[in-house]
Short mmCIF file of C-alpha atoms in Angstrom, two decimals:
data_model
loop_
_atom_site.label_atom_id
_atom_site.label_comp_id
_atom_site.label_asym_id
_atom_site.label_seq_id
_atom_site.Cartn_x
_atom_site.Cartn_y
_atom_site.Cartn_z
CA MET A 13 -10.38 -10.02 -136.00
CA MET A 14 -6.80 -10.19 -134.76
CA ILE A 15 -5.17 -11.68 -137.88
CA GLU A 16 -6.65 -11.39 -141.36
CA ALA A 17 -5.08 -12.57 -144.70
CA LYS A 18 -6.61 -11.37 -148.00
CA ASN A 19 -5.64 -13.22 -151.06
CA LEU A 20 -2.12 -13.76 -149.87
CA TRP A 21 0.54 -15.07 -152.22
CA LYS A 22 4.26 -16.03 -151.74
CA ARG A 23 6.54 -16.66 -154.77
CA TYR A 24 10.26 -17.10 -155.07
CA GLY A 25 10.87 -16.20 -158.61
CA ASP A 26 8.81 -18.80 -160.66
CA ASN A 27 8.34 -21.01 -157.69
CA VAL A 28 4.88 -20.39 -156.06
CA VAL A 29 4.73 -21.45 -152.49
CA LEU A 30 1.49 -20.14 -151.25
CA GLU A 31 -1.55 -18.96 -153.22
CA GLN A 32 -4.84 -17.35 -152.37
CA ILE A 33 -4.63 -17.61 -148.66
CA ASN A 34 -7.74 -16.02 -147.20
CA LEU A 35 -8.36 -16.37 -143.43
CA GLN A 36 -9.45 -14.64 -140.27
CA VAL A 37 -8.15 -15.52 -136.77
CA ALA A 38 -9.77 -14.28 -133.62
CA GLU A 39 -7.79 -13.59 -130.47
CA ARG A 40 -7.01 -16.55 -128.14
CA GLU A 41 -7.38 -19.25 -130.81
CA PHE A 42 -4.84 -22.17 -130.87
CA ILE A 43 -4.09 -22.91 -134.51
CA THR A 44 -2.16 -25.85 -135.57
CA MET A 45 -0.75 -26.18 -139.13
CA VAL A 46 0.00 -29.35 -140.80
CA GLY A 47 1.07 -30.37 -144.27
CA THR A 48 3.79 -32.16 -146.22
CA SER A 49 7.27 -30.64 -146.17
CA GLY A 50 7.63 -27.76 -148.55
CA CYS A 51 3.88 -26.96 -148.37
CA GLY A 52 4.43 -23.42 -147.19
CA LYS A 53 3.24 -23.81 -143.53
CA SER A 54 6.60 -22.52 -142.21
CA THR A 55 6.68 -19.91 -144.77
CA PHE A 56 3.25 -18.67 -143.48
CA LEU A 57 4.64 -18.76 -139.95
CA LYS A 58 7.64 -16.65 -141.08
CA MET A 59 5.31 -14.18 -142.49
CA LEU A 60 3.60 -13.84 -139.24
CA LEU A 61 6.96 -13.59 -137.51
CA GLY A 62 8.08 -10.79 -139.95
CA THR A 63 11.20 -12.62 -141.37
CA GLU A 64 9.36 -13.23 -144.74
CA SER A 65 7.01 -10.88 -146.55
CA SER A 66 4.15 -11.68 -148.87
CA SER A 67 4.56 -11.26 -152.61
CA SER A 68 0.96 -9.92 -153.02
CA GLY A 69 -2.10 -9.62 -150.96
CA THR A 70 -2.39 -8.50 -147.44
CA LEU A 71 -1.59 -9.87 -143.98
CA LEU A 72 -3.15 -7.72 -141.29
CA LEU A 73 -2.54 -7.58 -137.49
CA ASP A 74 -5.45 -5.69 -135.70
CA GLY A 75 -6.48 -4.25 -139.14
CA LYS A 76 -3.00 -2.89 -139.88
CA PRO A 77 -0.33 -4.52 -142.19
CA ILE A 78 1.82 -6.78 -140.02
CA SER A 79 5.39 -5.51 -139.32
CA THR A 80 8.04 -6.87 -141.68
CA GLU A 81 10.59 -7.32 -138.85
CA PRO A 82 10.28 -9.46 -135.78
CA GLY A 83 8.95 -7.68 -132.63
CA PRO A 84 7.95 -8.27 -129.05
CA ASP A 85 4.21 -8.65 -129.88
CA ARG A 86 5.00 -11.96 -131.51
CA GLY A 87 7.06 -14.47 -129.57
CA ILE A 88 8.76 -17.50 -131.26
CA VAL A 89 10.01 -20.90 -130.34
CA PHE A 90 12.00 -22.67 -133.03
CA GLN A 91 12.71 -26.42 -133.14
CA GLN A 92 16.35 -25.50 -132.19
CA TYR A 93 18.76 -22.63 -131.57
CA SER A 94 16.06 -20.75 -129.62
CA VAL A 95 18.20 -20.03 -126.56
CA PHE A 96 21.49 -18.25 -126.11
CA PRO A 97 24.28 -20.83 -125.62
CA HIS A 98 26.55 -18.45 -123.81
CA MET A 99 24.07 -17.68 -121.05
CA THR A 100 22.96 -19.80 -118.11
CA VAL A 101 19.26 -20.78 -117.89
CA LEU A 102 18.60 -17.86 -115.49
CA GLU A 103 20.69 -15.30 -117.63
CA ASN A 104 18.77 -16.35 -120.65
CA VAL A 105 15.57 -15.39 -119.08
CA VAL A 106 16.90 -12.20 -117.37
CA ALA A 107 18.26 -11.15 -120.76
CA ALA A 108 14.70 -11.46 -122.11
CA LYS A 109 13.70 -8.85 -119.38
CA ALA A 110 16.63 -6.64 -120.20
CA PHE A 111 15.89 -6.47 -123.92
CA GLN A 112 12.57 -4.85 -123.10
CA ARG A 113 14.34 -1.75 -121.74
CA ARG A 114 15.71 1.00 -123.78
CA GLY A 115 19.35 0.59 -122.60
CA ILE A 116 22.21 0.31 -125.15
CA THR A 117 23.88 -2.65 -123.55
CA GLY A 118 21.09 -4.99 -122.72
CA TYR A 119 22.54 -5.57 -119.24
CA LEU A 120 20.59 -4.83 -116.11
CA PHE A 121 21.96 -3.41 -112.87
CA GLY A 122 20.97 -2.97 -109.25
CA SER A 123 17.22 -3.15 -108.41
CA ALA A 124 16.11 -3.70 -111.94
CA LYS A 125 18.40 -6.74 -112.13
CA ALA A 126 17.16 -8.09 -108.84
CA ALA A 127 13.54 -7.66 -109.90
CA ALA A 128 14.29 -9.38 -113.28
CA ARG A 129 15.94 -12.30 -111.49
CA LYS A 130 12.97 -12.62 -109.23
CA GLU A 131 10.60 -12.69 -112.18
CA ALA A 132 12.76 -14.96 -114.28
CA GLY A 133 12.96 -17.35 -111.18
CA ASP A 134 9.07 -17.39 -111.00
CA ILE A 135 8.62 -18.28 -114.63
CA LEU A 136 11.34 -20.88 -114.64
CA GLN A 137 9.60 -22.51 -111.63
CA GLN A 138 6.40 -22.48 -113.69
CA VAL A 139 8.03 -24.43 -116.58
CA GLY A 140 9.79 -26.77 -114.19
CA LEU A 141 13.37 -25.49 -114.54
CA SER A 142 14.11 -24.08 -111.11
CA HIS A 143 16.52 -26.91 -110.38
CA ALA A 144 18.74 -25.97 -113.38
CA LEU A 145 19.10 -22.12 -113.07
CA ASP A 146 22.93 -22.01 -113.31
CA ARG A 147 23.29 -24.65 -116.10
CA TYR A 148 24.35 -23.77 -119.63
CA PRO A 149 21.98 -24.75 -122.56
CA HIS A 150 24.40 -27.50 -123.84
CA GLU A 151 24.05 -29.14 -120.37
CA LEU A 152 20.20 -29.42 -120.76
CA SER A 153 18.19 -32.07 -122.51
CA GLY A 154 16.17 -31.24 -125.58
CA GLY A 155 12.96 -30.95 -123.61
CA MET A 156 14.52 -28.68 -120.98
CA LYS A 157 15.97 -26.45 -123.77
CA GLN A 158 12.46 -26.01 -125.18
CA ARG A 159 11.00 -25.28 -121.69
CA LEU A 160 13.63 -22.53 -121.47
CA ALA A 161 12.81 -21.16 -124.86
CA ILE A 162 9.14 -21.00 -123.99
CA ALA A 163 9.85 -19.31 -120.56
CA GLN A 164 11.99 -16.73 -122.43
CA ALA A 165 9.33 -16.02 -125.08
CA LEU A 166 6.55 -15.68 -122.39
CA LEU A 167 8.52 -13.24 -120.28
CA ALA A 168 8.33 -10.77 -123.22
CA LYS A 169 4.52 -10.91 -122.73
CA PRO A 170 3.73 -11.54 -126.51
CA ARG A 171 0.07 -11.52 -127.61
CA ILE A 172 0.89 -14.14 -130.30
CA LEU A 173 3.17 -17.13 -129.72
CA LEU A 174 4.62 -18.75 -132.84
CA LEU A 175 5.82 -22.35 -132.51
CA ASP A 176 7.84 -23.73 -135.40
CA GLU A 177 7.84 -27.68 -134.84
CA PRO A 178 8.83 -27.00 -131.19
CA PHE A 179 8.52 -30.54 -130.11
CA GLY A 180 9.69 -32.24 -133.30
CA ALA A 181 12.95 -33.41 -131.86
CA LEU A 182 11.62 -34.64 -128.58
CA ASP A 183 10.82 -38.15 -127.33
CA PRO A 184 7.12 -39.07 -127.22
CA GLY A 185 6.86 -39.17 -123.36
CA ILE A 186 8.54 -35.72 -123.03
CA ARG A 187 6.35 -34.49 -125.77
CA ALA A 188 3.21 -35.25 -123.77
CA ASP A 189 4.63 -33.21 -120.89
CA MET A 190 5.30 -30.36 -123.21
CA HIS A 191 1.81 -30.52 -124.58
CA ASP A 192 0.31 -30.06 -121.00
CA LEU A 193 2.69 -27.18 -120.38
CA ILE A 194 1.89 -25.33 -123.55
CA LEU A 195 -1.90 -25.77 -123.07
CA ASN A 196 -1.59 -24.43 -119.56
CA LEU A 197 0.39 -21.42 -120.56
CA TRP A 198 -1.88 -20.72 -123.50
CA ARG A 199 -4.89 -20.43 -121.18
CA GLN A 200 -3.08 -18.55 -118.42
CA TYR A 201 -1.37 -16.02 -120.62
CA LYS A 202 -4.37 -15.65 -122.89
CA LEU A 203 -2.24 -16.25 -125.88
CA THR A 204 -3.07 -16.62 -129.57
CA VAL A 205 -0.98 -19.51 -130.72
CA PHE A 206 0.11 -20.54 -134.28
CA MET A 207 2.00 -23.93 -134.29
CA VAL A 208 3.59 -25.74 -137.19
CA THR A 209 3.73 -29.47 -136.68
CA HIS A 210 4.33 -32.57 -138.82
CA ASP A 211 2.23 -34.67 -136.35
CA LEU A 212 -1.38 -34.59 -137.28
CA LYS A 213 -2.29 -36.16 -133.87
CA GLU A 214 -0.57 -33.39 -132.16
CA GLY A 215 -2.29 -30.81 -134.29
CA PHE A 216 -5.68 -32.23 -133.37
CA TYR A 217 -4.89 -32.58 -129.72
CA LEU A 218 -3.47 -29.13 -129.08
CA GLY A 219 -5.31 -27.00 -131.50
CA THR A 220 -8.83 -25.30 -131.30
CA ARG A 221 -8.45 -25.02 -135.00
CA LEU A 222 -6.56 -27.11 -137.53
CA TRP A 223 -5.22 -25.89 -140.97
CA VAL A 224 -4.07 -28.30 -143.59
CA PHE A 225 -1.81 -26.82 -146.18
CA ASP A 226 -1.82 -28.55 -149.56
CA LYS A 227 -1.77 -27.83 -153.30
CA LEU A 228 -5.28 -27.45 -154.85
CA ARG A 229 -3.86 -27.54 -158.44
CA HIS A 230 -1.07 -29.75 -159.55
CA ASP A 231 0.89 -29.61 -162.91
CA PRO A 232 3.08 -32.62 -163.30
CA GLN A 233 5.11 -30.86 -165.87
CA ALA A 234 5.81 -27.91 -163.59
CA PRO A 235 5.63 -28.98 -159.97
CA ASN A 236 6.29 -25.49 -158.65
CA ALA A 237 3.86 -23.65 -160.86
CA TYR A 238 1.06 -23.77 -158.28
CA GLY A 239 1.46 -23.05 -154.53
CA ALA A 240 -0.34 -24.45 -151.57
CA SER A 241 -3.32 -23.00 -149.86
CA ILE A 242 -5.27 -24.05 -146.83
CA THR A 243 -7.37 -27.01 -147.92
CA TYR A 244 -8.95 -27.80 -144.66
CA ASP A 245 -9.77 -25.33 -141.90
CA LEU A 246 -11.40 -27.25 -139.16
CA SER A 247 -12.59 -26.27 -135.75
CA VAL A 248 -11.27 -29.10 -133.76
CA GLY A 249 -14.19 -31.08 -132.39
CA GLN A 250 -15.91 -31.52 -135.80
CA MET A 251 -13.37 -34.22 -136.58
CA ASP A 252 -14.67 -37.64 -137.52
CA ALA A 253 -12.62 -40.80 -138.20
CA SER A 254 -12.95 -40.75 -141.97
CA LEU A 255 -11.91 -37.15 -142.30
CA TYR A 256 -8.93 -37.78 -140.05
CA GLN A 257 -7.91 -40.73 -142.26
CA GLU A 258 -8.40 -38.57 -145.39
CA ILE A 259 -6.09 -35.81 -144.12
CA ASP A 260 -3.66 -38.34 -142.69
CA ASP A 261 -3.44 -39.98 -146.14
CA SER A 262 -2.82 -36.64 -147.88
CA LEU A 263 0.16 -35.97 -145.48
CA ARG A 264 1.90 -39.16 -146.24
CA PRO A 265 3.91 -39.50 -149.49
CA ILE A 266 2.23 -42.65 -150.82
CA VAL A 267 3.27 -43.58 -154.27
CA THR A 268 0.24 -43.03 -156.21
CA GLY A 269 -0.08 -42.31 -160.02
CA GLN A 270 0.01 -38.55 -159.23
CA THR A 271 3.14 -38.40 -157.18
CA VAL A 272 5.00 -40.69 -159.60
CA ASP A 273 3.98 -38.33 -162.41
CA GLY A 274 5.18 -35.49 -160.35
CA LEU A 275 8.48 -37.14 -159.75
CA GLU A 276 8.87 -37.64 -163.47
CA GLY A 277 8.04 -34.01 -164.06
CA THR A 278 11.08 -33.09 -161.92
CA LEU A 279 13.42 -35.47 -163.67
CA MET B 4 46.54 -57.82 -135.24
CA LYS B 5 44.16 -54.91 -135.32
CA ARG B 6 44.16 -52.66 -138.34
CA LEU B 7 46.64 -49.76 -138.03
CA VAL B 8 43.82 -47.21 -137.99
CA ASN B 9 42.41 -48.91 -134.92
CA LEU B 10 45.62 -48.92 -132.87
CA THR B 11 45.60 -46.40 -130.18
CA PRO B 12 48.65 -46.25 -127.90
CA SER B 13 48.47 -46.41 -124.15
CA PRO B 14 49.27 -43.25 -122.15
CA VAL B 15 52.89 -44.31 -121.35
CA ILE B 16 53.67 -45.36 -124.90
CA SER B 17 52.03 -42.05 -126.10
CA ALA B 18 54.16 -39.98 -123.86
CA MET B 19 57.34 -41.88 -124.89
CA LEU B 20 56.45 -41.49 -128.65
CA SER B 21 55.80 -37.91 -128.44
CA ILE B 22 59.18 -37.22 -126.66
CA LEU B 23 61.14 -39.53 -128.96
CA PRO B 24 61.63 -37.00 -131.90
CA PHE B 25 62.95 -34.36 -129.52
CA VAL B 26 65.39 -36.71 -127.91
CA MET B 27 66.52 -37.85 -131.38
CA ILE B 28 67.06 -34.35 -132.57
CA LEU B 29 69.08 -33.52 -129.56
CA LEU B 30 71.25 -36.70 -129.87
CA VAL B 31 71.95 -36.05 -133.58
CA TYR B 32 72.85 -32.44 -132.79
CA VAL B 33 75.19 -33.35 -129.83
CA ALA B 34 76.84 -36.09 -131.95
CA ALA B 35 77.30 -33.81 -135.01
CA SER B 36 78.56 -30.97 -132.86
CA ASP B 37 81.08 -33.27 -131.19
CA VAL B 38 82.33 -34.40 -134.51
CA ARG B 39 82.84 -30.90 -135.87
CA LEU B 40 84.31 -29.52 -132.77
CA GLU B 41 86.76 -32.47 -132.57
CA ALA B 42 87.94 -31.63 -136.10
CA ASN B 43 88.09 -27.79 -135.39
CA PRO B 44 87.63 -26.40 -131.88
CA ASN B 45 86.91 -22.98 -133.41
CA ASP B 46 83.95 -24.28 -135.58
CA LYS B 47 81.04 -22.00 -135.11
CA LEU B 48 78.25 -23.90 -136.97
CA LEU B 49 77.21 -26.34 -134.37
CA PRO B 50 78.35 -25.00 -130.88
CA SER B 51 78.39 -27.32 -127.88
CA PHE B 52 75.91 -26.96 -125.08
CA THR B 53 78.52 -25.36 -122.93
CA GLN B 54 79.40 -22.73 -125.59
CA ILE B 55 75.65 -22.01 -125.88
CA GLY B 56 75.39 -21.81 -122.08
CA ASP B 57 78.32 -19.35 -121.95
CA ALA B 58 76.68 -17.14 -124.65
CA LEU B 59 73.40 -17.10 -122.87
CA GLN B 60 75.10 -16.31 -119.58
CA ARG B 61 76.86 -13.35 -121.28
CA MET B 62 73.66 -12.12 -123.02
CA ALA B 63 71.18 -12.58 -120.10
CA PHE B 64 73.12 -12.09 -116.88
CA GLU B 65 76.01 -9.87 -117.67
CA PRO B 66 75.40 -6.24 -118.55
CA SER B 67 76.54 -5.31 -122.02
CA LYS B 68 79.85 -3.59 -122.11
CA ARG B 69 78.73 -1.00 -124.48
CA THR B 70 75.39 0.02 -123.15
CA GLY B 71 75.27 -1.52 -119.62
CA GLU B 72 72.07 -3.25 -120.41
CA TYR B 73 71.11 -7.00 -120.09
CA LEU B 74 70.77 -7.52 -123.73
CA PHE B 75 68.61 -10.66 -123.73
CA TRP B 76 65.98 -9.24 -121.45
CA GLN B 77 66.13 -5.87 -123.24
CA ASP B 78 65.51 -7.60 -126.60
CA THR B 79 62.69 -9.69 -125.14
CA ALA B 80 60.91 -6.65 -123.51
CA SER B 81 61.21 -4.60 -126.81
CA SER B 82 59.99 -7.43 -129.02
CA LEU B 83 57.18 -8.40 -126.71
CA SER B 84 55.82 -4.92 -126.33
CA ARG B 85 55.94 -4.48 -130.16
CA LEU B 86 54.19 -7.77 -130.73
CA GLY B 87 51.71 -7.26 -127.85
CA LEU B 88 50.81 -3.76 -128.99
CA GLY B 89 50.46 -4.85 -132.60
CA VAL B 90 48.32 -7.89 -131.69
CA LEU B 91 46.18 -5.72 -129.34
CA ILE B 92 45.52 -3.34 -132.12
CA ALA B 93 44.73 -6.07 -134.58
CA ALA B 94 42.54 -7.96 -132.30
CA SER B 95 40.42 -4.74 -131.46
CA LEU B 96 40.19 -3.66 -135.09
CA GLY B 97 39.58 -7.10 -136.36
CA LEU B 98 36.72 -7.69 -133.81
CA LEU B 99 35.14 -4.30 -134.65
CA ILE B 100 35.29 -4.81 -138.41
CA GLY B 101 34.31 -8.54 -138.12
CA ILE B 102 31.34 -7.95 -135.89
CA PHE B 103 29.98 -5.03 -137.85
CA THR B 104 30.38 -6.50 -141.32
CA GLY B 105 29.05 -9.88 -140.04
CA ALA B 106 26.01 -8.63 -138.39
CA LEU B 107 25.02 -5.45 -140.38
CA PRO B 108 24.46 -6.03 -144.12
CA LEU B 109 24.65 -2.25 -144.85
CA VAL B 110 28.26 -2.07 -143.41
CA ASN B 111 29.04 -5.33 -145.05
CA VAL B 112 28.38 -4.24 -148.62
CA GLY B 113 30.41 -1.12 -147.95
CA VAL B 114 33.46 -2.74 -146.29
CA SER B 115 33.83 -6.37 -147.30
CA PRO B 116 35.03 -5.87 -150.93
CA LEU B 117 37.74 -3.51 -149.49
CA LEU B 118 38.58 -5.94 -146.69
CA THR B 119 39.09 -8.81 -149.31
CA VAL B 120 41.45 -6.71 -151.37
CA VAL B 121 43.43 -5.40 -148.45
CA SER B 122 43.84 -9.04 -147.07
CA LEU B 123 45.40 -9.94 -150.46
CA VAL B 124 48.23 -7.36 -150.14
CA PRO B 125 51.32 -9.09 -148.88
CA PRO B 126 52.13 -7.15 -145.68
CA LEU B 127 55.84 -7.32 -146.05
CA ALA B 128 55.44 -5.47 -149.39
CA LEU B 129 54.04 -2.67 -147.41
CA LEU B 130 57.03 -2.53 -145.05
CA PRO B 131 58.98 0.06 -147.04
CA ILE B 132 55.85 2.23 -147.17
CA LEU B 133 55.53 1.89 -143.45
CA PHE B 134 59.13 2.98 -142.97
CA ILE B 135 58.64 5.88 -145.17
CA VAL B 136 55.41 6.97 -143.55
CA PHE B 137 56.06 6.22 -139.96
CA GLY B 138 59.77 6.45 -139.88
CA LEU B 139 62.12 3.77 -138.49
CA GLY B 140 60.90 4.09 -134.89
CA GLU B 141 58.60 1.74 -132.92
CA LEU B 142 55.48 2.73 -134.78
CA SER B 143 56.41 1.22 -138.17
CA LYS B 144 57.15 -2.23 -136.54
CA VAL B 145 53.93 -2.18 -134.51
CA MET B 146 51.99 -1.10 -137.56
CA LEU B 147 53.41 -3.96 -139.63
CA VAL B 148 52.29 -6.56 -137.04
CA ALA B 149 48.86 -4.93 -136.85
CA ILE B 150 48.35 -4.44 -140.48
CA GLY B 151 49.61 -8.02 -141.26
CA ILE B 152 47.09 -9.75 -139.08
CA THR B 153 44.09 -7.43 -138.77
CA PRO B 154 42.51 -8.65 -142.11
CA VAL B 155 42.98 -12.23 -141.00
CA ILE B 156 41.22 -11.73 -137.74
CA ALA B 157 38.54 -9.46 -139.17
CA ARG B 158 37.60 -12.05 -141.86
CA ASP B 159 37.60 -14.94 -139.31
CA ILE B 160 35.36 -12.92 -136.85
CA GLN B 161 33.07 -11.87 -139.82
CA ARG B 162 32.58 -15.45 -140.75
CA ARG B 163 32.01 -16.58 -137.23
CA ALA B 164 29.40 -13.86 -136.76
CA ARG B 165 27.52 -15.17 -139.74
CA GLU B 166 27.71 -18.71 -138.42
CA ILE B 167 25.68 -17.76 -135.43
CA PRO B 168 22.26 -19.13 -136.14
CA ALA B 169 19.77 -16.58 -137.42
CA GLU B 170 17.24 -18.08 -135.03
CA GLN B 171 19.05 -16.45 -132.18
CA LEU B 172 18.95 -13.06 -133.70
CA VAL B 173 15.31 -13.35 -134.47
CA LYS B 174 14.59 -14.64 -131.00
CA ALA B 175 16.26 -11.59 -129.55
CA GLN B 176 14.20 -9.34 -131.64
CA THR B 177 10.98 -11.01 -130.50
CA LEU B 178 12.14 -10.36 -126.98
CA GLY B 179 12.42 -6.54 -127.80
CA ALA B 180 16.15 -6.29 -128.37
CA SER B 181 17.50 -3.28 -130.33
CA THR B 182 20.45 -3.58 -132.68
CA PRO B 183 23.13 -2.42 -130.17
CA GLN B 184 21.63 -4.82 -127.56
CA ILE B 185 21.90 -7.71 -130.09
CA LEU B 186 25.43 -6.76 -130.90
CA ILE B 187 26.47 -6.46 -127.37
CA ARG B 188 24.51 -9.25 -125.63
CA VAL B 189 24.10 -11.87 -128.31
CA LEU B 190 26.93 -11.56 -130.78
CA LEU B 191 29.86 -10.09 -128.83
CA PRO B 192 30.04 -12.63 -125.98
CA GLN B 193 29.82 -15.47 -128.53
CA LEU B 194 32.58 -14.01 -130.73
CA LEU B 195 35.08 -13.31 -127.91
CA PRO B 196 36.14 -16.89 -127.60
CA LYS B 197 36.44 -17.10 -131.38
CA LEU B 198 38.53 -13.99 -131.23
CA ILE B 199 40.98 -15.72 -128.81
CA ASP B 200 41.13 -18.54 -131.22
CA ALA B 201 41.79 -16.30 -134.16
CA VAL B 202 44.65 -14.50 -132.16
CA ARG B 203 46.18 -17.83 -131.30
CA LEU B 204 46.27 -18.75 -135.00
CA SER B 205 47.59 -15.37 -136.16
CA LEU B 206 50.35 -15.13 -133.50
CA GLY B 207 52.66 -17.14 -135.76
CA ALA B 208 52.19 -14.60 -138.50
CA GLY B 209 52.65 -11.82 -135.88
CA TRP B 210 56.04 -13.11 -134.94
CA LEU B 211 56.97 -13.41 -138.56
CA PHE B 212 56.27 -9.70 -139.23
CA LEU B 213 57.91 -8.66 -135.97
CA ILE B 214 61.13 -10.47 -136.84
CA ALA B 215 61.15 -9.24 -140.30
CA ALA B 216 60.57 -5.67 -139.30
CA GLU B 217 63.26 -5.89 -136.56
CA ALA B 218 65.81 -7.56 -138.90
CA ILE B 219 65.47 -4.57 -141.41
CA ALA B 220 65.46 -1.50 -139.16
CA SER B 221 65.89 -1.74 -135.40
CA THR B 222 68.36 -1.21 -132.57
CA ASP B 223 67.15 -3.93 -130.21
CA GLY B 224 64.70 -6.77 -130.24
CA LEU B 225 64.93 -10.63 -130.58
CA GLY B 226 64.83 -10.43 -134.38
CA TYR B 227 67.31 -7.67 -134.51
CA ARG B 228 69.85 -9.62 -132.35
CA ILE B 229 69.70 -12.79 -134.29
CA PHE B 230 70.26 -10.99 -137.62
CA LEU B 231 72.92 -8.81 -136.12
CA VAL B 232 74.97 -11.83 -134.72
CA ARG B 233 74.58 -13.65 -138.01
CA ARG B 234 77.44 -11.41 -139.29
CA TYR B 235 79.72 -13.13 -136.90
CA MET B 236 78.14 -16.65 -137.41
CA SER B 237 77.43 -16.62 -133.60
CA MET B 238 75.24 -19.77 -133.62
CA ASP B 239 75.77 -19.92 -129.92
CA VAL B 240 73.51 -16.83 -129.54
CA ILE B 241 71.16 -17.47 -132.46
CA LEU B 242 70.14 -21.03 -131.38
CA PRO B 243 69.16 -20.08 -127.75
CA TYR B 244 67.27 -16.93 -129.08
CA VAL B 245 65.32 -19.25 -131.60
CA ALA B 246 64.47 -21.56 -128.75
CA TRP B 247 63.55 -18.67 -126.51
CA ILE B 248 61.18 -17.31 -129.21
CA THR B 249 59.62 -20.72 -129.68
CA LEU B 250 59.13 -21.11 -125.93
CA LEU B 251 57.41 -17.59 -125.75
CA ALA B 252 55.18 -18.49 -128.66
CA PHE B 253 54.19 -21.77 -126.93
CA PHE B 254 53.56 -20.06 -123.63
CA PHE B 255 51.26 -17.47 -125.20
CA ASP B 256 49.33 -20.07 -126.95
CA VAL B 257 48.84 -22.17 -123.77
CA ALA B 258 48.00 -19.07 -121.86
CA LEU B 259 45.35 -17.75 -124.33
CA ALA B 260 43.77 -21.29 -124.33
CA TRP B 261 43.64 -21.32 -120.63
CA ILE B 262 42.03 -17.80 -120.58
CA SER B 263 39.52 -18.91 -123.07
CA ARG B 264 38.54 -22.00 -120.95
CA LYS B 265 38.26 -19.98 -117.79
CA LEU B 266 36.34 -17.05 -119.16
CA PHE B 267 34.02 -18.90 -121.60
CA PRO B 268 33.33 -22.37 -120.05
CA TRP B 269 30.18 -22.81 -122.25
CA HIS B 270 32.49 -22.55 -125.33
CA ALA B 271 35.18 -24.95 -124.07
CA GLN B 272 32.47 -27.55 -123.31
CA GLY B 273 31.05 -27.56 -126.77
CA GLY B 274 28.16 -25.10 -126.25
CA SER B 275 29.15 -23.65 -129.63
#
């Protein structure tokens, strides 16, 4: 198993975000994570990334505790701010190449620079940005920015690619293009992907495996007393319409007795 | 009739409106000067433009009888070299302190409280100490400018460094970047245009400290000169000097803005 979580908990003070997370993930799976906002799916992604650590339990990568700081084995694409605004498209990707070397400055010179530019050009071609090499990120559309962020992440040759609502801010048409792109890259680069999304359809379409984060226990008097865990762990393919509906309903904040009670609890 | 908040003047009217206050001040001055000189041709308070021109001619284009120097240019060169050196030191120190405290939590907890306290010390109150420690030479004046504006620049850069989205720093780490690489390639280039902005804002304070230091202990410089001729009520020298200082300040501001636009096009165009 590549990733393994054993009775993983995450608390902030009295506020329990995640509880009793137990899971195993094999290499080359494409895992999509859905859930209501504040359900801890992003927190779990950050634990994989290394910017958050667990309160108790273990999270293992290849059988060893996962590093508590970000590293080149785990690439990331955020919803925004993923690219460097002061570098052109080409420089953004060349910089990714330069960061892999030991140098102090992070700049490349001579033949190393030429090789990096060549490689950067190739990957930018692949994500469809070869017409925009000399543009700055603020001159790009949202979709182009995310293509650039993905190209950058891939050039570091990560084994795991983490995606934090990467297409959340894009138009539906652009999003479909991005889906094709990410599926192609996932196959070609033999990646293991974890993707947070708020779009259940997207989760089903992209993933080989879908996790739903939700609270199993709920105390209306103390809404933060219990954390979320993974309530559904589905191999995509075993979906049927009624299950889809059930999950979809659980993601939408419908005013039921329970949620109204929950609201009163917070007042 | 549109609401006042919605009225935007045309370019021609805009230009006229912006020139108008200058013209009015000039007219009021000329009229008042005429009235006073009419009553007393030896009046020194509001010299005529001819008198100012004569004084400027004497200061700028005739060698001084005592030293043989062209005082106006000598004063300008001395003041600018002090100001330039002081601002250069302040900008370099401010950038270093700001970037390290802004990016490295360990340095931050060690340095930030000190920086906060130091920035609260009124620099002019330190002037006597500077004179005692560094003597009355160039060094104490340069140091006053540097000490006066370093904390301002350092705190500004520190805040700007923290404003850079954490996502960028995380991203760089996932690409394999080390701490020095992040400082040099991610933070430094994004902070340089902010440094130019900070320098532009602190130049006003820089001039203040420079003139104060020159007024108290100096043998040349723009500030020295206007305080010297004050004894003789030589408004015909003071006024063009003040105008010249203002012009220099304006020129530096425009030049820095231009440099920032040329060097950092992504910043000028709103690429944060």
